[in-house]
Amino acid sequence: MGILWVLMAVLMIAWVVMLRRRGGGGIRQVAPGSPDAADPADYGFLRQEELDVRLPGPDRDLLDVMAVVQRNQDFTAASQLLAGTGKETETRWERVQAIAGAAAIELQQTPRLGAGWLHAWRAQQPKDAGGAQVFAEFLVQQAWRNGGTADEQRIILEEARGACEQAALLAPGDPVPHITHLAVARGLGYTQSEFEQVWLKILDTAPGHMGAHLAGLRYWTEKWHGSREEAFAFAEAAAARAPRGSLLAALPLFALYEHMPDLNLVRGFYQSEVVTKALHGALFAVTAARPNDPMLSHVRHLLVFFLVRSERWAEAMEQLVRVDGHVGAIPWTAESDPAASYAVYRALAVAGYEANGGSPATLRH
């Protein structure tokens, strides 16, 4: 499946720069540079090389802090940022992930010197809950990035399990260590009963946490330790009990993404009832959600993917104007070049929108 997407992306990159309107609402190719060519820049979208692949949406405080941390190799600013970020929040989980990810990438790039500030953080402030949470998540990300053997990965995940338990003791009531533990459970192959024990701790602390549900969903997928039916049951149950304003109503769309069929074998998949229903749930969720919900960008990015493939161009454009600039989210991060993958879909959305009479003047912001 991964090869299929890569080949499709390569073909689309070579093709979408030449798309434009045609009478009757269709799309046709024109010569590159033609005045008829659709241009995403007309909508104020950033150029591909300017897209930020680190985060799904803006968090200026986090980016400023990490610039200081990595420039000075001093963890103090990161510690202060997390100390001021409330527990049980989606923002805390996103920041822990991002800080740990920066450390994991740094270590990967410079194996002997990278992430020294994180180890100093744990050594100098062993009772700092933020540092403990970042370190546990760092170990998980290191395990996934490590190109070693399955045994080596397991050793790192076992260490991560202990780090999660220690982090949980330092911050009672904070779901973040338990969310990280979900990834450990997936990697170590917990039984469903063992997984449920971790999941119950999250339900006790933050039952409506979208990030936790996304992490939990992956365990139940067919590619890990569940099935398509179990994954959809998990997602639909969460969506059904979600209060108005919760993004959990979009969870079935993520379950759908995790179980994409072979497009060569399934015709009309994106116009099917199951896709339409999941899209409507996600669109309802983003409409009802708080404008500053940090998980909103995650849902909007996945909506762009499905709306473009469903040829719902105007709706795709309405999501794009709200997320453009940051592409650190599924589905783009599943590709080797997230910015390029996003740019392909964005160009298709612009071309399809204009082919059906749309223009920058008609796009709602």
mmCIF file of C-alpha atoms in Angstrom:
data_model
loop_
_atom_site.group_PDB
_atom_site.id
_atom_site.type_symbol
_atom_site.label_atom_id
_atom_site.label_comp_id
_atom_site.label_asym_id
_atom_site.label_seq_id
_atom_site.Cartn_x
_atom_site.Cartn_y
_atom_site.Cartn_z
ATOM 1 C CA MET A 1 0.000 0.000 0.000
ATOM 2 C CA GLY A 2 2.845 2.419 0.840
ATOM 3 C CA ILE A 3 4.399 1.943 -2.600
ATOM 4 C CA LEU A 4 1.021 2.649 -4.210
ATOM 5 C CA TRP A 5 0.753 5.990 -2.449
ATOM 6 C CA VAL A 6 4.336 6.945 -3.326
ATOM 7 C CA LEU A 7 3.822 6.203 -7.004
ATOM 8 C CA MET A 8 0.533 8.071 -7.004
ATOM 9 C CA ALA A 9 2.149 11.077 -5.324
ATOM 10 C CA VAL A 10 4.987 11.166 -7.870
ATOM 11 C CA LEU A 11 2.540 11.066 -10.760
ATOM 12 C CA MET A 12 0.338 13.713 -9.208
ATOM 13 C CA ILE A 13 3.241 16.077 -8.525
ATOM 14 C CA ALA A 14 4.121 15.985 -12.223
ATOM 15 C CA TRP A 15 0.490 16.512 -13.189
ATOM 16 C CA VAL A 16 -1.249 18.950 -10.874
ATOM 17 C CA VAL A 17 0.880 21.965 -11.777
ATOM 18 C CA MET A 18 -0.797 21.889 -15.191
ATOM 19 C CA LEU A 19 -4.445 21.713 -14.135
ATOM 20 C CA ARG A 20 -7.074 24.310 -14.810
ATOM 21 C CA ARG A 21 -10.753 24.832 -15.528
ATOM 22 C CA ARG A 22 -12.610 23.408 -18.468
ATOM 23 C CA GLY A 23 -16.110 24.085 -19.686
ATOM 24 C CA GLY A 24 -18.587 21.774 -17.990
ATOM 25 C CA GLY A 25 -16.794 21.675 -14.647
ATOM 26 C CA GLY A 26 -14.051 19.225 -15.588
ATOM 27 C CA ILE A 27 -10.267 19.483 -15.322
ATOM 28 C CA ARG A 28 -7.766 19.372 -18.126
ATOM 29 C CA GLN A 29 -4.027 19.719 -18.517
ATOM 30 C CA VAL A 30 -2.426 22.888 -19.804
ATOM 31 C CA ALA A 31 1.204 23.738 -20.376
ATOM 32 C CA PRO A 32 3.249 24.570 -17.256
ATOM 33 C CA GLY A 33 3.404 28.333 -16.769
ATOM 34 C CA SER A 34 0.306 28.911 -18.871
ATOM 35 C CA PRO A 35 -1.885 31.826 -17.745
ATOM 36 C CA ASP A 36 -4.636 29.226 -17.478
ATOM 37 C CA ALA A 37 -2.742 27.181 -14.879
ATOM 38 C CA ALA A 38 -4.235 27.030 -11.387
ATOM 39 C CA ASP A 39 -1.945 28.710 -8.866
ATOM 40 C CA PRO A 40 -2.309 28.015 -5.105
ATOM 41 C CA ALA A 41 -0.436 31.281 -4.414
ATOM 42 C CA ASP A 42 -3.536 33.158 -5.618
ATOM 43 C CA TYR A 43 -5.191 32.058 -2.374
ATOM 44 C CA GLY A 44 -2.365 33.208 -0.132
ATOM 45 C CA PHE A 45 -1.057 29.673 0.390
ATOM 46 C CA LEU A 46 2.602 29.271 1.292
ATOM 47 C CA ARG A 47 5.085 27.798 -1.123
ATOM 48 C CA GLN A 48 5.948 24.163 -0.553
ATOM 49 C CA GLU A 49 9.418 24.964 0.802
ATOM 50 C CA GLU A 50 7.887 27.306 3.379
ATOM 51 C CA LEU A 51 5.546 24.725 4.893
ATOM 52 C CA ASP A 52 6.329 23.776 8.501
ATOM 53 C CA VAL A 53 6.458 19.992 8.908
ATOM 54 C CA ARG A 54 7.002 20.053 12.679
ATOM 55 C CA LEU A 55 3.472 20.750 13.884
ATOM 56 C CA PRO A 56 -0.092 20.318 12.595
ATOM 57 C CA GLY A 57 -0.954 23.885 13.532
ATOM 58 C CA PRO A 58 0.624 27.004 15.034
ATOM 59 C CA ASP A 59 2.203 26.980 18.494
ATOM 60 C CA ARG A 60 4.577 29.928 18.505
ATOM 61 C CA ASP A 61 5.492 29.521 22.169
ATOM 62 C CA LEU A 62 6.610 25.944 21.613
ATOM 63 C CA LEU A 63 8.652 26.760 18.518
ATOM 64 C CA ASP A 64 10.362 29.687 20.243
ATOM 65 C CA VAL A 65 11.173 27.536 23.269
ATOM 66 C CA MET A 66 12.602 24.696 21.217
ATOM 67 C CA ALA A 67 14.758 27.115 19.237
ATOM 68 C CA VAL A 68 16.271 28.300 22.525
ATOM 69 C CA VAL A 69 16.646 24.771 23.916
ATOM 70 C CA GLN A 70 18.422 23.411 20.869
ATOM 71 C CA ARG A 71 20.549 26.484 20.309
ATOM 72 C CA ASN A 72 21.780 26.626 23.916
ATOM 73 C CA GLN A 73 21.460 22.897 24.669
ATOM 74 C CA ASP A 74 19.635 23.921 27.863
ATOM 75 C CA PHE A 75 16.329 22.344 28.910
ATOM 76 C CA THR A 76 15.209 25.173 31.213
ATOM 77 C CA ALA A 77 12.845 26.873 28.772
ATOM 78 C CA ALA A 78 11.142 23.560 27.916
ATOM 79 C CA SER A 79 10.697 22.747 31.583
ATOM 80 C CA GLN A 80 9.117 26.140 32.222
ATOM 81 C CA LEU A 81 6.814 25.821 29.219
ATOM 82 C CA LEU A 82 5.420 22.470 30.367
ATOM 83 C CA ALA A 83 5.116 23.689 33.953
ATOM 84 C CA GLY A 84 2.779 26.365 32.621
ATOM 85 C CA THR A 85 0.798 23.991 30.388
ATOM 86 C CA GLY A 86 -2.187 22.474 32.164
ATOM 87 C CA LYS A 87 -2.478 18.745 32.557
ATOM 88 C CA GLU A 88 -5.443 16.915 31.029
ATOM 89 C CA THR A 89 -5.121 19.207 28.009
ATOM 90 C CA GLU A 90 -4.543 18.320 24.380
ATOM 91 C CA THR A 91 -1.920 21.083 24.250
ATOM 92 C CA ARG A 92 0.230 19.400 26.895
ATOM 93 C CA TRP A 93 0.178 16.127 24.989
ATOM 94 C CA GLU A 94 1.084 17.829 21.720
ATOM 95 C CA ARG A 95 3.940 19.725 23.350
ATOM 96 C CA VAL A 96 5.341 16.633 25.033
ATOM 97 C CA GLN A 97 5.250 14.828 21.689
ATOM 98 C CA ALA A 98 6.907 17.704 19.860
ATOM 99 C CA ILE A 99 9.687 18.217 22.411
ATOM 100 C CA ALA A 100 10.402 14.483 22.528
ATOM 101 C CA GLY A 101 10.322 14.322 18.737
ATOM 102 C CA ALA A 102 12.858 17.133 18.469
ATOM 103 C CA ALA A 103 15.150 15.244 20.847
ATOM 104 C CA ALA A 104 14.722 11.968 18.935
ATOM 105 C CA ILE A 105 15.534 13.616 15.599
ATOM 106 C CA GLU A 106 18.527 15.369 17.136
ATOM 107 C CA LEU A 107 19.849 12.056 18.470
ATOM 108 C CA GLN A 108 19.292 10.388 15.113
ATOM 109 C CA GLN A 109 21.222 13.120 13.317
ATOM 110 C CA THR A 110 24.114 13.246 15.822
ATOM 111 C CA PRO A 111 24.112 9.912 17.706
ATOM 112 C CA ARG A 112 26.893 10.770 20.144
ATOM 113 C CA LEU A 113 25.906 14.313 21.013
ATOM 114 C CA GLY A 114 22.202 14.736 20.253
ATOM 115 C CA ALA A 115 19.559 15.179 22.969
ATOM 116 C CA GLY A 116 22.131 15.866 25.668
ATOM 117 C CA TRP A 117 19.828 18.549 27.073
ATOM 118 C CA LEU A 118 17.089 15.962 27.651
ATOM 119 C CA HIS A 119 19.390 13.626 29.559
ATOM 120 C CA ALA A 120 20.588 16.609 31.594
ATOM 121 C CA TRP A 121 16.956 17.466 32.325
ATOM 122 C CA ARG A 122 16.281 14.024 33.748
ATOM 123 C CA ALA A 123 19.537 13.955 35.703
ATOM 124 C CA GLN A 124 19.222 17.421 37.207
ATOM 125 C CA GLN A 125 15.456 17.456 37.803
ATOM 126 C CA PRO A 126 14.441 13.813 38.361
ATOM 127 C CA LYS A 127 11.127 14.817 39.961
ATOM 128 C CA ASP A 128 10.079 17.202 37.195
ATOM 129 C CA ALA A 129 6.880 15.692 35.771
ATOM 130 C CA GLY A 130 7.350 17.421 32.417
ATOM 131 C CA GLY A 131 10.848 16.086 31.970
ATOM 132 C CA ALA A 132 9.734 12.572 32.900
ATOM 133 C CA GLN A 133 6.892 12.707 30.376
ATOM 134 C CA VAL A 134 9.136 13.967 27.595
ATOM 135 C CA PHE A 135 11.725 11.281 28.333
ATOM 136 C CA ALA A 136 9.132 8.484 28.195
ATOM 137 C CA GLU A 137 7.805 9.762 24.869
ATOM 138 C CA PHE A 138 11.379 10.216 23.613
ATOM 139 C CA LEU A 139 12.102 6.536 24.262
ATOM 140 C CA VAL A 140 8.983 5.493 22.340
ATOM 141 C CA GLN A 141 9.913 7.654 19.373
ATOM 142 C CA GLN A 142 13.489 6.411 19.533
ATOM 143 C CA ALA A 143 12.196 2.827 19.374
ATOM 144 C CA TRP A 144 10.171 3.574 16.223
ATOM 145 C CA ARG A 145 13.026 5.454 14.577
ATOM 146 C CA ASN A 146 15.701 2.942 15.552
ATOM 147 C CA GLY A 147 16.787 0.866 12.588
ATOM 148 C CA GLY A 148 17.938 -1.999 14.806
ATOM 149 C CA THR A 149 16.533 -5.454 15.362
ATOM 150 C CA ALA A 150 13.165 -6.310 16.871
ATOM 151 C CA ASP A 151 14.962 -7.301 20.084
ATOM 152 C CA GLU A 152 16.671 -3.907 20.264
ATOM 153 C CA GLN A 153 13.351 -2.150 19.740
ATOM 154 C CA ARG A 154 11.784 -4.243 22.464
ATOM 155 C CA ILE A 155 14.530 -3.322 24.917
ATOM 156 C CA ILE A 156 13.902 0.384 24.307
ATOM 157 C CA LEU A 157 10.141 -0.076 24.678
ATOM 158 C CA GLU A 158 10.630 -1.956 27.943
ATOM 159 C CA GLU A 159 12.634 1.009 29.204
ATOM 160 C CA ALA A 160 9.858 3.293 27.976
ATOM 161 C CA ARG A 161 7.306 1.300 29.957
ATOM 162 C CA GLY A 162 9.233 1.935 33.149
ATOM 163 C CA ALA A 163 9.598 5.604 32.234
ATOM 164 C CA CYS A 164 5.826 5.881 31.724
ATOM 165 C CA GLU A 165 5.157 4.367 35.128
ATOM 166 C CA GLN A 166 7.612 6.750 36.776
ATOM 167 C CA ALA A 167 6.116 9.746 34.962
ATOM 168 C CA ALA A 168 2.620 8.729 36.079
ATOM 169 C CA LEU A 169 3.744 8.671 39.714
ATOM 170 C CA LEU A 170 5.120 12.208 39.400
ATOM 171 C CA ALA A 171 1.865 13.626 38.002
ATOM 172 C CA PRO A 172 -1.256 11.922 39.378
ATOM 173 C CA GLY A 173 -4.290 12.763 37.277
ATOM 174 C CA ASP A 174 -2.284 13.653 34.179
ATOM 175 C CA PRO A 175 -3.216 11.405 31.237
ATOM 176 C CA VAL A 176 -0.023 12.076 29.251
ATOM 177 C CA PRO A 177 2.085 9.220 30.707
ATOM 178 C CA HIS A 178 -0.774 6.809 30.084
ATOM 179 C CA ILE A 179 -1.180 8.002 26.487
ATOM 180 C CA THR A 180 2.509 7.323 25.900
ATOM 181 C CA HIS A 181 1.982 3.940 27.545
ATOM 182 C CA LEU A 182 -0.602 3.142 24.840
ATOM 183 C CA ALA A 183 2.161 3.291 22.225
ATOM 184 C CA VAL A 184 4.300 1.025 24.397
ATOM 185 C CA ALA A 185 1.385 -1.400 24.692
ATOM 186 C CA ARG A 186 1.024 -1.443 20.922
ATOM 187 C CA GLY A 187 4.736 -2.005 20.346
ATOM 188 C CA LEU A 188 5.121 -4.701 22.993
ATOM 189 C CA GLY A 189 1.972 -6.504 21.929
ATOM 190 C CA TYR A 190 -0.094 -6.216 25.089
ATOM 191 C CA THR A 191 -3.092 -8.516 25.237
ATOM 192 C CA GLN A 192 -6.428 -6.757 24.919
ATOM 193 C CA SER A 193 -6.981 -7.211 28.642
ATOM 194 C CA GLU A 194 -3.600 -5.612 29.428
ATOM 195 C CA PHE A 195 -4.321 -2.768 27.029
ATOM 196 C CA GLU A 196 -7.706 -2.135 28.637
ATOM 197 C CA GLN A 197 -6.004 -1.674 32.018
ATOM 198 C CA VAL A 198 -3.974 1.209 30.600
ATOM 199 C CA TRP A 199 -7.006 2.606 28.775
ATOM 200 C CA LEU A 200 -9.071 2.686 31.974
ATOM 201 C CA LYS A 201 -6.479 4.970 33.559
ATOM 202 C CA ILE A 202 -7.017 7.443 30.724
ATOM 203 C CA LEU A 203 -10.784 7.256 31.080
ATOM 204 C CA ASP A 204 -10.351 8.023 34.780
ATOM 205 C CA THR A 205 -8.333 11.177 34.076
ATOM 206 C CA ALA A 206 -9.403 12.565 30.675
ATOM 207 C CA PRO A 207 -12.263 10.579 29.074
ATOM 208 C CA GLY A 208 -12.740 13.055 26.226
ATOM 209 C CA HIS A 209 -9.087 13.401 25.250
ATOM 210 C CA MET A 210 -8.881 13.283 21.451
ATOM 211 C CA GLY A 211 -5.134 12.585 21.372
ATOM 212 C CA ALA A 212 -5.617 9.609 23.673
ATOM 213 C CA HIS A 213 -8.347 8.220 21.457
ATOM 214 C CA LEU A 214 -6.177 8.548 18.364
ATOM 215 C CA ALA A 215 -3.404 6.653 20.158
ATOM 216 C CA GLY A 216 -5.858 4.047 21.421
ATOM 217 C CA LEU A 217 -7.424 3.581 17.992
ATOM 218 C CA ARG A 218 -4.161 2.421 16.469
ATOM 219 C CA TYR A 219 -3.968 -0.546 18.878
ATOM 220 C CA TRP A 220 -7.356 -1.789 17.658
ATOM 221 C CA THR A 221 -6.526 -1.528 13.949
ATOM 222 C CA GLU A 222 -6.073 -4.520 11.696
ATOM 223 C CA LYS A 223 -2.387 -3.758 11.176
ATOM 224 C CA TRP A 224 -1.702 -4.005 14.924
ATOM 225 C CA HIS A 225 -3.681 -6.035 17.452
ATOM 226 C CA GLY A 226 -7.312 -5.744 16.438
ATOM 227 C CA SER A 227 -9.420 -5.787 13.321
ATOM 228 C CA ARG A 228 -11.336 -3.419 11.103
ATOM 229 C CA GLU A 229 -14.497 -4.240 13.035
ATOM 230 C CA GLU A 230 -12.892 -3.614 16.438
ATOM 231 C CA ALA A 231 -11.314 -0.358 15.304
ATOM 232 C CA PHE A 232 -14.612 0.968 13.956
ATOM 233 C CA ALA A 233 -16.437 -0.172 17.082
ATOM 234 C CA PHE A 234 -13.931 1.749 19.221
ATOM 235 C CA ALA A 235 -14.205 4.875 17.048
ATOM 236 C CA GLU A 236 -17.973 4.831 16.695
ATOM 237 C CA ALA A 237 -18.535 4.257 20.412
ATOM 238 C CA ALA A 238 -16.348 7.277 21.203
ATOM 239 C CA ALA A 239 -18.163 9.390 18.608
ATOM 240 C CA ALA A 240 -21.576 8.338 19.937
ATOM 241 C CA ARG A 241 -20.829 9.430 23.496
ATOM 242 C CA ALA A 242 -19.017 12.628 22.500
ATOM 243 C CA PRO A 243 -20.654 15.823 23.766
ATOM 244 C CA ARG A 244 -21.304 18.666 21.347
ATOM 245 C CA GLY A 245 -18.081 20.517 20.674
ATOM 246 C CA SER A 246 -15.936 17.390 21.003
ATOM 247 C CA LEU A 247 -13.762 16.324 18.091
ATOM 248 C CA LEU A 248 -14.355 12.681 18.975
ATOM 249 C CA ALA A 249 -17.169 12.786 16.427
ATOM 250 C CA ALA A 250 -14.386 12.739 13.809
ATOM 251 C CA LEU A 251 -12.789 9.537 15.109
ATOM 252 C CA PRO A 252 -14.522 7.224 12.559
ATOM 253 C CA LEU A 253 -12.751 9.156 9.782
ATOM 254 C CA PHE A 254 -9.407 8.245 11.363
ATOM 255 C CA ALA A 255 -10.525 4.608 11.623
ATOM 256 C CA LEU A 256 -11.358 4.768 7.922
ATOM 257 C CA TYR A 257 -7.922 6.150 7.091
ATOM 258 C CA GLU A 258 -6.282 3.318 9.035
ATOM 259 C CA HIS A 259 -8.154 0.772 6.897
ATOM 260 C CA MET A 260 -7.874 2.187 3.399
ATOM 261 C CA PRO A 261 -8.644 -0.399 0.708
ATOM 262 C CA ASP A 262 -6.556 -1.039 -2.375
ATOM 263 C CA LEU A 263 -7.849 1.668 -4.699
ATOM 264 C CA ASN A 264 -7.165 -0.503 -7.724
ATOM 265 C CA LEU A 265 -9.756 -2.957 -6.472
ATOM 266 C CA VAL A 266 -12.424 -0.700 -4.986
ATOM 267 C CA ARG A 267 -14.231 1.601 -7.400
ATOM 268 C CA GLY A 268 -16.189 4.537 -6.076
ATOM 269 C CA PHE A 269 -14.846 4.097 -2.561
ATOM 270 C CA TYR A 270 -14.726 7.829 -1.865
ATOM 271 C CA GLN A 271 -18.357 8.249 -2.886
ATOM 272 C CA SER A 272 -19.460 5.303 -0.755
ATOM 273 C CA GLU A 273 -21.858 5.565 2.171
ATOM 274 C CA VAL A 274 -19.191 4.699 4.733
ATOM 275 C CA VAL A 275 -16.918 7.535 3.572
ATOM 276 C CA THR A 276 -19.789 10.008 3.271
ATOM 277 C CA LYS A 277 -20.985 9.215 6.786
ATOM 278 C CA ALA A 278 -17.496 9.573 8.297
ATOM 279 C CA LEU A 279 -16.942 12.834 6.421
ATOM 280 C CA HIS A 280 -20.208 14.291 7.675
ATOM 281 C CA GLY A 281 -19.287 13.371 11.242
ATOM 282 C CA ALA A 282 -15.893 15.033 10.932
ATOM 283 C CA LEU A 283 -17.315 18.145 9.259
ATOM 284 C CA PHE A 284 -19.879 18.445 12.039
ATOM 285 C CA ALA A 285 -17.121 18.059 14.616
ATOM 286 C CA VAL A 286 -14.951 20.867 13.221
ATOM 287 C CA THR A 287 -17.961 23.157 12.908
ATOM 288 C CA ALA A 288 -18.950 22.638 16.542
ATOM 289 C CA ALA A 289 -15.426 22.574 18.040
ATOM 290 C CA ARG A 290 -13.762 25.425 19.893
ATOM 291 C CA PRO A 291 -11.752 27.532 17.417
ATOM 292 C CA ASN A 292 -8.657 27.175 19.604
ATOM 293 C CA ASP A 293 -8.898 23.412 20.091
ATOM 294 C CA PRO A 294 -5.327 22.213 19.394
ATOM 295 C CA MET A 295 -6.607 18.983 17.849
ATOM 296 C CA LEU A 296 -8.717 20.835 15.299
ATOM 297 C CA SER A 297 -5.839 20.986 12.822
ATOM 298 C CA HIS A 298 -5.431 17.203 12.944
ATOM 299 C CA VAL A 299 -9.029 16.714 11.855
ATOM 300 C CA ARG A 300 -8.878 19.425 9.183
ATOM 301 C CA HIS A 301 -5.784 17.882 7.580
ATOM 302 C CA LEU A 302 -7.437 14.477 7.302
ATOM 303 C CA LEU A 303 -10.566 16.147 5.948
ATOM 304 C CA VAL A 304 -8.483 17.707 3.163
ATOM 305 C CA PHE A 305 -7.264 14.251 2.168
ATOM 306 C CA PHE A 306 -10.740 12.709 1.991
ATOM 307 C CA LEU A 307 -12.519 15.736 0.544
ATOM 308 C CA VAL A 308 -10.028 16.004 -2.315
ATOM 309 C CA ARG A 309 -10.329 12.304 -3.092
ATOM 310 C CA SER A 310 -14.103 12.666 -2.950
ATOM 311 C CA GLU A 311 -13.840 15.611 -5.389
ATOM 312 C CA ARG A 312 -15.597 17.887 -2.914
ATOM 313 C CA TRP A 313 -13.387 20.765 -3.949
ATOM 314 C CA ALA A 314 -15.067 23.734 -2.246
ATOM 315 C CA GLU A 315 -15.197 21.959 1.125
ATOM 316 C CA ALA A 316 -11.550 20.961 0.761
ATOM 317 C CA MET A 317 -10.617 24.583 0.077
ATOM 318 C CA GLU A 318 -12.477 25.740 3.183
ATOM 319 C CA GLN A 319 -10.296 23.410 5.275
ATOM 320 C CA LEU A 320 -7.096 24.369 3.465
ATOM 321 C CA VAL A 321 -7.414 28.078 4.213
ATOM 322 C CA ARG A 322 -7.527 27.176 7.913
ATOM 323 C CA VAL A 323 -4.529 24.834 8.068
ATOM 324 C CA ASP A 324 -2.147 26.027 5.377
ATOM 325 C CA GLY A 325 1.365 26.654 6.623
ATOM 326 C CA HIS A 326 1.688 23.641 8.944
ATOM 327 C CA VAL A 327 1.675 20.050 7.685
ATOM 328 C CA GLY A 328 2.895 17.983 10.645
ATOM 329 C CA ALA A 329 -0.179 15.750 10.723
ATOM 330 C CA ILE A 330 -1.626 12.554 9.338
ATOM 331 C CA PRO A 331 -1.888 11.827 6.441
ATOM 332 C CA TRP A 332 1.096 13.905 5.268
ATOM 333 C CA THR A 333 3.527 12.648 7.942
ATOM 334 C CA ALA A 334 2.940 9.095 6.747
ATOM 335 C CA GLU A 335 4.888 10.032 3.600
ATOM 336 C CA SER A 336 8.634 10.546 3.228
ATOM 337 C CA ASP A 337 8.081 14.181 2.205
ATOM 338 C CA PRO A 338 5.058 15.572 4.100
ATOM 339 C CA ALA A 339 5.257 19.020 2.473
ATOM 340 C CA ALA A 340 5.281 17.571 -1.040
ATOM 341 C CA SER A 341 2.373 15.245 -0.280
ATOM 342 C CA TYR A 342 0.305 18.093 1.144
ATOM 343 C CA ALA A 343 1.191 20.376 -1.779
ATOM 344 C CA VAL A 344 -0.110 17.779 -4.248
ATOM 345 C CA TYR A 345 -3.509 17.615 -2.593
ATOM 346 C CA ARG A 346 -3.641 21.385 -2.212
ATOM 347 C CA ALA A 347 -2.941 21.860 -5.918
ATOM 348 C CA LEU A 348 -5.631 19.350 -6.819
ATOM 349 C CA ALA A 349 -8.117 21.150 -4.572
ATOM 350 C CA VAL A 350 -7.339 24.500 -6.217
ATOM 351 C CA ALA A 351 -7.607 23.039 -9.712
ATOM 352 C CA GLY A 352 -10.872 21.263 -8.963
ATOM 353 C CA TYR A 353 -12.299 24.337 -7.262
ATOM 354 C CA GLU A 354 -11.504 26.587 -10.208
ATOM 355 C CA ALA A 355 -12.677 23.997 -12.727
ATOM 356 C CA ASN A 356 -16.082 24.302 -11.128
ATOM 357 C CA GLY A 357 -16.237 28.077 -11.193
ATOM 358 C CA GLY A 358 -14.468 28.913 -7.940
ATOM 359 C CA SER A 359 -11.953 31.715 -7.490
ATOM 360 C CA PRO A 360 -10.121 33.506 -4.649
ATOM 361 C CA ALA A 361 -12.999 35.993 -4.548
ATOM 362 C CA THR A 362 -15.616 33.292 -3.945
ATOM 363 C CA LEU A 363 -13.749 31.346 -1.261
ATOM 364 C CA ARG A 364 -15.138 31.750 2.251
ATOM 365 C CA HIS A 365 -12.584 32.457 4.993
#
